[in-house]
Amino acid sequence: MQFDIVTIFPRMVDAGLAEGILARALKSELLRVRVRDLREFTDDRHRTVDGGWPGMVMKPEPLFRAVEAIRKDGGEPDAVVLVSPQGKPFTQAEAARLSGLDRVTILCGRYEGIDDRVRESLVTEEISIGDYVLSGGELPALVIVDAVARLIPGVVGDEDSVAGDSFSRGLLDYPHFTRPAEFREWKVPDVLVSGHHGEIRKWRKRQALELTLDRRPELLIDAELDVEEQEILRELMERKKGAAHGRD
């Protein structure tokens, strides 16, 4: 899979690709990322990317030229993504969808935004990573690439761990512990050192459901639950209902 990222701060994106899972994915060629400096597609000596009108809006010409160069290099991208507060929320399901594409272009905005002709005639979709304001699209682009890369077979060594990540099935993840079994006055839950794999599995399911019900109950509407999880959830909801009645 290949990402083409268009930005006026290529070194900012390069730095995010230089460590960890993304660096390993690039080295193994399971993932390809080409960072394009938008200023290389300007036509004036000042390499101007904004239109100069009040509000510092990014000009359409360099962005169109950048995407046209991407098309010339490797054909039409499967998606031209603008990271934007107006975009659809980026979720694990969206990451999975994008991971099934061969080539994705991401446009990183700056200043007050991008000339709307880019949005109307060049961009195929807009994505937002959250309801807050950032200085530009470089960090959201890296978030998207990281989340998608984890779903490419071979990028993460233990693919079972990816399947169990938070949001993969619509649930938050269960708590994790490691050695030592006792640290200061805090101990790992007894069930996790019991050696009873069935009980450990059930404990993890219960913890994930309890956390989700407490913190993100809306996720449970579309969560993929097996029979055992459905029974655990019914029990948790009955207990929660009983506790609420007890406070009345």
C-alpha angles and dihedrals in degrees: 000000000000133000123195110198119195114201144143089227105054094161090059090058093041089056091056091051095050100077142050127354094348092054091050092047091052093047092051090046092234084124131031123199124181116190114207122201106224091207089067088069096056123102105211131080092246091055090230118194101172126071097233096234119123111292099036098252118185115252120245098223100070092044093051090047092049093053091044089054090050090051091049092051098049114356132260114339116237088231137010104205126196112198103221142150087240092058129104113272115272109238137166088263090055090049090052091049093051092047088064092061125089101216131019128180119204122197115206114209127207139180114022095335143281130303104269092233086073090054093047101042109022110028118079096190142002124221131192123196094200150330100279137087124259129180093244148338100274097092093045089050090054091047090054093047092048094049093046095044091057089062096053108102111255097018093098112044096218106048091182088065090055091052089054096048120122113280094013090114097016096272135106114246123264120248116278128216137179140177135342096060089208125037116181103311096336121097132193110250108275094236091064093060095039096091091228102129095188092054091045091052092049092047091053092049091049093048093049092049093045093051092047094047091049101042109020108017092160089070090066092068092076100021118133104234128179122219094269092050091049090055092047091049092051089052092049093048092049090050091049091048091049091050091050092051089049090060093050 
